[in-house]
XYZ file of N, CA and C in Angstrom:
573
model
N -53.187 -39.209 39.303
C -52.797 -40.135 38.284
C -51.442 -39.694 37.724
N -50.550 -40.597 37.586
C -49.210 -40.280 37.098
C -49.056 -40.764 35.662
N -48.220 -40.034 34.936
C -47.991 -40.404 33.535
C -47.023 -41.564 33.479
N -47.291 -42.432 32.567
C -46.458 -43.614 32.436
C -45.551 -43.464 31.219
N -44.253 -43.628 31.376
C -43.281 -43.502 30.290
C -42.902 -44.891 29.840
N -42.969 -45.092 28.507
C -42.579 -46.391 27.972
C -41.122 -46.337 27.558
N -40.354 -47.340 27.899
C -38.957 -47.352 27.482
C -38.841 -47.476 25.965
N -37.704 -46.994 25.421
C -37.461 -46.972 23.973
C -37.494 -48.365 23.358
N -37.129 -49.365 24.098
C -37.055 -50.698 23.492
C -38.441 -51.265 23.166
N -39.505 -50.612 23.622
C -40.848 -51.065 23.290
C -41.381 -50.422 22.015
N -40.674 -49.367 21.527
C -41.122 -48.706 20.297
C -40.762 -49.569 19.116
N -41.585 -49.523 18.084
C -41.254 -50.323 16.903
C -40.051 -49.727 16.177
N -39.222 -50.524 15.558
C -38.049 -50.063 14.814
C -38.484 -49.332 13.556
N -37.678 -48.311 13.158
C -37.966 -47.564 11.936
C -37.741 -48.471 10.745
N -38.469 -48.224 9.664
C -38.241 -49.029 8.460
C -36.772 -48.923 8.040
N -36.275 -49.945 7.381
C -34.863 -50.019 7.026
C -34.425 -48.835 6.166
N -35.267 -48.327 5.219
C -34.837 -47.247 4.337
C -34.784 -45.902 5.052
N -35.303 -45.818 6.304
C -35.181 -44.585 7.086
C -33.874 -44.532 7.853
N -33.247 -45.631 8.051
C -32.054 -45.684 8.868
C -30.862 -45.108 8.102
N -30.025 -44.351 8.826
C -28.866 -43.706 8.216
C -27.902 -44.773 7.725
N -27.394 -44.583 6.522
C -26.419 -45.488 5.959
C -27.021 -46.733 5.352
N -28.296 -46.890 5.386
C -28.949 -48.078 4.820
C -29.682 -47.661 3.553
N -29.602 -48.445 2.536
C -30.269 -48.174 1.265
C -31.271 -49.290 1.007
N -32.465 -48.937 0.576
C -33.446 -49.982 0.324
C -33.352 -50.550 -1.080
N -32.405 -49.956 -1.897
C -32.219 -50.563 -3.210
C -30.781 -50.332 -3.671
N -30.319 -51.177 -4.529
C -28.976 -51.041 -5.090
C -28.881 -49.794 -5.958
N -29.998 -49.388 -6.591
C -30.017 -48.191 -7.438
C -29.731 -46.937 -6.608
N -30.340 -46.845 -5.407
C -30.098 -45.679 -4.548
C -28.647 -45.652 -4.094
N -28.081 -46.825 -3.789
C -26.695 -46.888 -3.356
C -25.772 -46.436 -4.485
N -26.054 -46.851 -5.703
C -25.260 -46.476 -6.865
C -25.360 -44.971 -7.121
N -26.570 -44.439 -7.006
C -26.773 -43.005 -7.221
C -26.018 -42.210 -6.155
N -26.055 -42.650 -4.916
C -25.349 -41.965 -3.836
C -23.845 -41.949 -4.103
N -23.289 -43.055 -4.603
C -21.865 -43.128 -4.921
C -21.509 -42.131 -6.025
N -22.356 -42.060 -7.080
C -22.101 -41.122 -8.182
C -22.112 -39.683 -7.678
N -23.057 -39.337 -6.824
C -23.136 -37.979 -6.277
C -21.903 -37.691 -5.430
N -21.498 -38.645 -4.622
C -20.331 -38.477 -3.761
C -19.067 -38.273 -4.600
N -18.897 -39.044 -5.655
C -17.742 -38.901 -6.551
C -17.780 -37.545 -7.240
N -18.953 -37.129 -7.706
C -19.094 -35.842 -8.385
C -18.728 -34.694 -7.438
N -19.189 -34.779 -6.175
C -18.849 -33.726 -5.202
C -17.343 -33.661 -4.975
N -16.692 -34.794 -4.843
C -15.246 -34.814 -4.650
C -14.530 -34.220 -5.861
N -14.981 -34.568 -7.065
C -14.375 -34.015 -8.276
C -14.595 -32.506 -8.351
N -15.794 -32.055 -7.971
C -16.101 -30.617 -8.001
C -15.185 -29.869 -7.029
N -15.004 -30.400 -5.826
C -14.137 -29.746 -4.850
C -12.689 -29.734 -5.312
N -12.256 -30.816 -5.932
C -10.897 -30.878 -6.465
C -10.726 -29.859 -7.580
N -11.702 -29.733 -8.466
C -11.644 -28.766 -9.549
C -11.566 -27.343 -8.999
N -12.360 -27.040 -7.998
C -12.337 -25.702 -7.396
C -10.966 -25.425 -6.784
N -10.398 -26.395 -6.092
C -9.069 -26.216 -5.503
C -8.011 -25.968 -6.577
N -8.077 -26.720 -7.664
C -7.115 -26.553 -8.753
C -7.260 -25.167 -9.385
N -8.494 -24.729 -9.608
C -8.712 -23.401 -10.189
C -8.204 -22.295 -9.264
N -8.470 -22.406 -7.972
C -7.970 -21.405 -7.022
C -6.452 -21.385 -6.992
N -5.835 -22.540 -6.974
C -4.383 -22.612 -6.991
C -3.834 -21.980 -8.273
N -4.479 -22.257 -9.398
C -4.060 -21.651 -10.667
C -4.149 -20.142 -10.624
N -5.230 -19.603 -10.059
C -5.384 -18.145 -9.944
C -4.288 -17.541 -9.079
N -3.964 -18.209 -7.991
C -2.908 -17.712 -7.102
C -1.564 -17.709 -7.811
N -1.277 -18.771 -8.545
C -0.005 -18.859 -9.269
C 0.077 -17.773 -10.336
N -0.995 -17.585 -11.099
C -0.997 -16.555 -12.148
C -0.812 -15.174 -11.530
N -1.504 -14.901 -10.433
C -1.399 -13.589 -9.788
C 0.000 -13.338 -9.251
N 0.637 -14.370 -8.701
C 1.969 -14.179 -8.137
C 3.043 -14.078 -9.217
N 2.790 -14.615 -10.387
C 3.784 -14.575 -11.465
C 3.648 -13.343 -12.351
N 2.522 -12.655 -12.262
C 2.341 -11.495 -13.129
C 3.251 -10.364 -12.662
N 3.737 -9.534 -13.604
C 4.681 -8.478 -13.236
C 4.016 -7.469 -12.293
N 4.757 -7.088 -11.274
C 4.270 -6.099 -10.308
C 4.817 -4.741 -10.729
N 3.953 -3.793 -10.890
C 4.417 -2.478 -11.302
C 4.461 -1.540 -10.106
N 5.395 -0.635 -10.155
C 5.503 0.399 -9.131
C 4.389 1.412 -9.366
N 3.980 2.128 -8.314
C 2.988 3.171 -8.530
C 3.525 4.177 -9.544
N 2.710 4.575 -10.448
C 3.148 5.498 -11.478
C 2.567 6.875 -11.227
N 3.285 7.905 -11.629
C 2.726 9.240 -11.501
C 1.406 9.322 -12.252
N 0.556 10.155 -11.757
C -0.764 10.360 -12.321
C -1.665 9.143 -12.133
N -1.334 8.262 -11.179
C -2.231 7.154 -10.900
C -3.472 7.699 -10.214
N -4.467 6.842 -10.032
C -5.722 7.291 -9.430
C -5.523 7.812 -8.016
N -4.495 7.351 -7.340
C -4.260 7.766 -5.965
C -3.269 8.919 -5.862
N -2.774 9.401 -6.970
C -1.798 10.484 -6.970
C -2.498 11.825 -7.095
N -1.888 12.828 -6.457
C -2.492 14.155 -6.532
C -1.461 15.224 -6.216
N -1.606 16.340 -6.880
C -0.832 17.528 -6.531
C -1.514 18.202 -5.358
N -0.718 18.818 -4.498
C -1.290 19.539 -3.365
C -0.358 20.664 -2.943
N -0.950 21.725 -2.431
C -0.160 22.785 -1.815
C -0.545 22.927 -0.339
N -1.183 21.887 0.185
C -1.630 21.879 1.570
C -0.429 21.643 2.491
N -0.070 22.671 3.232
C 1.089 22.631 4.124
C 0.984 21.469 5.124
N -0.202 21.266 5.699
C -0.379 20.211 6.702
C -0.123 18.825 6.120
N -0.636 18.567 4.930
C -0.417 17.269 4.281
C 1.066 17.070 3.985
N 1.702 18.093 3.443
C 3.119 17.970 3.096
C 3.985 17.793 4.342
N 3.688 18.533 5.407
C 4.450 18.374 6.650
C 4.253 16.979 7.240
N 3.022 16.519 7.222
C 2.729 15.198 7.785
C 3.417 14.092 6.982
N 3.323 14.147 5.673
C 3.895 13.093 4.825
C 5.422 13.108 4.813
N 6.033 14.295 4.893
C 7.497 14.373 4.853
C 8.108 14.372 6.250
N 7.264 14.498 7.272
C 7.691 14.578 8.666
C 8.727 15.677 8.862
N 8.410 16.836 8.327
C 9.230 18.032 8.510
C 8.322 19.174 8.943
N 8.922 20.276 9.318
C 8.175 21.474 9.682
C 8.514 22.549 8.660
N 7.552 22.865 7.802
C 7.766 23.894 6.783
C 7.635 25.253 7.476
N 8.669 26.092 7.394
C 8.607 27.395 8.072
C 7.410 28.227 7.601
N 6.868 29.017 8.503
C 5.725 29.898 8.182
C 6.102 30.884 7.082
N 7.384 31.172 6.973
C 7.835 32.135 5.959
C 7.876 31.526 4.555
N 7.598 30.237 4.442
C 7.694 29.552 3.142
C 6.664 30.085 2.158
N 7.114 30.224 0.919
C 6.231 30.642 -0.178
C 6.391 29.642 -1.315
N 5.563 29.814 -2.311
C 5.655 28.983 -3.517
C 5.652 27.487 -3.157
N 4.689 27.093 -2.310
C 4.613 25.709 -1.820
C 3.895 24.833 -2.857
N 4.546 23.729 -3.196
C 3.977 22.756 -4.135
C 4.230 21.358 -3.597
N 3.387 20.432 -3.982
C 3.600 19.054 -3.576
C 2.895 18.082 -4.487
N 3.344 16.867 -4.409
C 2.764 15.776 -5.189
C 2.861 14.522 -4.339
N 1.756 13.830 -4.168
C 1.698 12.616 -3.354
C 1.257 11.472 -4.247
N 1.975 10.357 -4.160
C 1.664 9.208 -4.996
C 1.900 7.930 -4.199
N 1.104 6.932 -4.480
C 1.279 5.640 -3.853
C 0.043 5.228 -3.092
N 0.086 4.000 -2.602
C -1.042 3.473 -1.840
C -0.542 2.947 -0.507
N 0.225 1.912 -0.554
C 0.771 1.350 0.682
C 2.049 2.066 1.082
N 2.977 2.190 0.160
C 4.177 2.991 0.355
C 3.937 4.310 -0.365
N 3.876 5.377 0.380
C 3.530 6.684 -0.171
C 4.797 7.496 -0.386
N 4.920 8.080 -1.573
C 6.025 8.982 -1.867
C 5.459 10.388 -2.002
N 6.098 11.321 -1.308
C 5.664 12.706 -1.337
C 6.814 13.565 -1.832
N 6.518 14.403 -2.800
C 7.464 15.388 -3.312
C 6.964 16.750 -2.837
N 7.844 17.498 -2.185
C 7.470 18.839 -1.709
C 8.531 19.822 -2.152
N 8.066 21.023 -2.466
C 8.988 22.083 -2.871
C 8.455 23.384 -2.325
N 9.338 24.210 -1.781
C 8.951 25.539 -1.298
C 10.184 26.426 -1.245
N 9.966 27.708 -1.134
C 11.042 28.697 -1.057
C 10.978 29.351 0.314
N 12.152 29.467 0.955
C 12.210 30.122 2.264
C 13.365 31.125 2.285
N 13.308 32.109 3.173
C 14.469 32.996 3.348
C 15.670 32.179 3.830
N 16.848 32.542 3.399
C 18.066 31.794 3.743
C 18.250 31.669 5.249
N 17.838 32.693 6.006
C 18.023 32.639 7.464
C 17.113 31.603 8.149
N 16.059 31.124 7.472
C 15.160 30.119 8.045
C 15.569 28.684 7.695
N 16.598 28.543 6.872
C 16.970 27.208 6.416
C 17.499 26.330 7.564
N 18.297 26.885 8.448
C 18.836 26.126 9.579
C 17.730 25.584 10.475
N 16.734 26.422 10.758
C 15.603 25.989 11.575
C 14.837 24.854 10.877
N 14.649 25.002 9.565
C 13.972 23.939 8.814
C 14.753 22.630 8.909
N 16.085 22.684 8.743
C 16.905 21.463 8.769
C 16.767 20.705 10.089
N 16.560 21.435 11.177
C 16.399 20.778 12.480
C 15.149 19.898 12.514
N 14.174 20.190 11.660
C 12.946 19.383 11.647
C 13.064 18.148 10.751
N 14.178 18.007 10.061
C 14.368 16.850 9.170
C 15.104 15.740 9.911
N 15.304 14.629 9.244
C 16.064 13.512 9.814
C 17.560 13.651 9.548
N 17.974 14.716 8.850
C 19.395 14.934 8.540
C 20.168 15.142 9.840
N 21.209 14.340 10.039
C 21.992 14.455 11.269
C 23.423 14.899 11.021
N 23.916 14.744 9.819
C 25.295 15.122 9.527
C 25.298 16.353 8.627
N 26.474 16.965 8.448
C 26.535 18.129 7.545
C 26.027 17.764 6.147
N 25.484 18.736 5.474
C 24.922 18.495 4.148
C 26.026 18.212 3.140
N 25.715 17.375 2.177
C 26.638 17.007 1.106
C 26.579 18.055 -0.001
N 27.622 18.095 -0.838
C 27.625 19.021 -1.968
C 27.893 18.320 -3.298
N 28.019 17.007 -3.285
C 28.218 16.267 -4.538
C 26.986 16.449 -5.427
N 27.195 16.364 -6.732
C 26.112 16.627 -7.681
C 25.177 15.415 -7.793
N 23.978 15.555 -7.262
C 22.972 14.489 -7.357
C 21.707 15.001 -8.056
N 21.821 16.080 -8.781
C 20.623 16.691 -9.382
C 19.827 15.698 -10.216
N 20.490 14.835 -10.938
C 19.761 13.860 -11.760
C 18.971 12.879 -10.905
N 19.494 12.526 -9.733
C 18.801 11.566 -8.863
C 17.619 12.194 -8.130
N 17.558 13.508 -8.104
C 16.451 14.180 -7.420
C 15.293 14.428 -8.386
N 15.587 14.388 -9.660
C 14.529 14.613 -10.640
C 13.450 13.567 -10.510
N 12.210 13.991 -10.621
C 11.094 13.059 -10.580
C 10.808 12.516 -11.965
N 9.966 11.487 -12.023
C 9.590 10.915 -13.317
C 8.348 11.599 -13.871
N 8.029 12.758 -13.340
C 6.876 13.520 -13.799
C 7.365 14.825 -14.418
N 6.461 15.612 -14.906
C 6.853 16.803 -15.636
C 6.140 18.042 -15.085
N 6.386 18.366 -13.823
C 5.793 19.567 -13.237
C 6.750 20.735 -13.425
N 6.204 21.889 -13.753
C 7.075 23.053 -13.965
C 7.662 23.581 -12.658
N 7.139 23.155 -11.507
C 7.659 23.612 -10.223
C 8.760 22.697 -9.671
N 8.967 21.541 -10.240
C 10.004 20.617 -9.764
C 11.198 20.719 -10.699
N 12.185 21.572 -10.344
C 13.318 21.857 -11.224
C 14.651 21.815 -10.468
N 14.972 20.762 -9.768
C 16.254 20.738 -9.043
C 17.459 20.789 -9.986
N 17.248 20.391 -11.210
C 18.371 20.415 -12.163
C 18.815 21.835 -12.500
N 17.993 22.849 -12.198
C 18.358 24.248 -12.462
C 19.313 24.816 -11.415
N 19.498 24.140 -10.308
C 20.342 24.657 -9.219
C 21.802 24.740 -9.660
N 22.415 25.884 -9.399
C 23.839 26.071 -9.686
C 24.672 25.821 -8.430
N 24.068 26.053 -7.292
C 24.704 25.821 -6.003
C 23.689 25.051 -5.147
N 24.134 24.007 -4.481
C 23.161 23.187 -3.760
C 23.833 22.418 -2.634
N 22.993 21.935 -1.725
C 23.389 21.070 -0.621
C 22.286 20.029 -0.480
N 22.620 18.882 0.089
C 21.599 17.850 0.223
C 21.964 16.850 1.307
N 20.982 16.068 1.695
C 21.224 14.946 2.602
C 20.197 13.864 2.331
N 20.583 12.645 2.621
C 19.678 11.499 2.643
C 19.618 11.047 4.084
N 18.430 10.847 4.573
C 18.273 10.445 5.969
C 17.070 9.527 6.083
N 16.983 8.839 7.202
C 15.828 7.964 7.390
C 15.427 7.935 8.853
N 14.164 7.651 9.033
C 13.592 7.414 10.344
C 13.098 5.973 10.323
N 12.442 5.567 11.366
C 11.989 4.178 11.478
C 11.168 3.723 10.276
N 10.303 4.564 9.771
C 9.380 4.173 8.697
C 9.375 5.154 7.524
N 10.407 5.994 7.430
C 10.423 7.025 6.392
C 11.842 7.265 5.911
N 11.985 7.428 4.604
C 13.262 7.821 4.002
C 13.083 9.215 3.442
N 14.006 10.118 3.775
C 13.930 11.505 3.310
C 15.147 11.840 2.459
N 14.915 12.573 1.410
C 15.998 13.215 0.671
C 15.663 14.696 0.658
N 16.551 15.488 1.202
C 16.369 16.942 1.248
C 17.430 17.540 0.335
N 16.974 18.335 -0.619
C 17.860 18.972 -1.591
C 17.584 20.473 -1.534
N 18.625 21.255 -1.315
C 18.460 22.699 -1.170
C 19.185 23.436 -2.291
N 18.428 24.194 -3.063
C 19.000 25.044 -4.109
C 19.398 26.361 -3.433
N 20.710 26.566 -3.297
C 21.229 27.764 -2.623
C 21.851 28.746 -3.614
N 21.399 28.711 -4.850
C 21.946 29.584 -5.891
C 21.749 31.054 -5.527
N 20.569 31.430 -5.047
C 20.271 32.800 -4.620
C 20.694 32.937 -3.158
N 21.581 33.878 -2.822
C 22.061 33.984 -1.436
C 20.968 34.399 -0.439
N 19.866 34.964 -0.932
C 18.809 35.444 -0.032
C 17.729 34.395 0.247
N 17.561 33.445 -0.659
C 16.500 32.438 -0.493
C 17.055 31.038 -0.739
N 16.337 30.064 -0.237
C 16.672 28.657 -0.470
C 15.416 27.990 -1.021
N 15.581 27.314 -2.142
C 14.481 26.516 -2.674
C 14.711 25.102 -2.163
N 13.766 24.598 -1.385
C 13.904 23.293 -0.742
C 13.087 22.267 -1.526
N 13.694 21.153 -1.838
C 13.045 20.018 -2.471
C 13.127 18.839 -1.500
N 12.018 18.193 -1.254
C 12.002 17.036 -0.354
C 11.350 15.873 -1.096
N 11.970 14.710 -1.010
C 11.361 13.466 -1.467
C 11.296 12.569 -0.238
N 10.109 12.219 0.173
C 9.946 11.376 1.359
C 9.113 10.157 0.987
N 9.602 8.988 1.351
C 8.907 7.743 1.032
C 8.733 6.914 2.292
N 7.519 6.469 2.524
C 7.269 5.582 3.653
C 7.759 4.197 3.304
N 8.087 3.425 4.317
C 8.520 2.048 4.070
C 7.944 1.132 5.107
């Protein structure tokens, strides 16, 4: 015995109020219109509020990272300072200090003392390519913080260079006041 399939045209039609887009009363049609209008108004209101938030956020003053921010920290970790400044701190370095600040663009301040004979080797690890300058830039090397180890303004004799790599700007400032040692100050900022 085989099963017999009845074609769709023999099935009874669904009641009119079941059919999509058909309303069995004017009241239901009116209610549907009110809901549809309310949804459109709600979506428009949400769009306006989002646009307002974006405008307010873009117009608010943008502040630079400040010292002592939540992401800032002092460090004497040689590896961190070498990595952030992209230099090689000589093994003979003593009195190593550092400060790292920023989130997206990171600024690192490093300071250490090395024997004068190791200064040339250190310079080879920097981005400095030309002879060091001797013009007085002590004020421009000062940080906006107040660490007792960051004192480039005390230098009586100094040399410096500004250099950059693809994604890093370096300022190297060398206090050469003592003929036996060099106090090196580095400011390195990613970009």
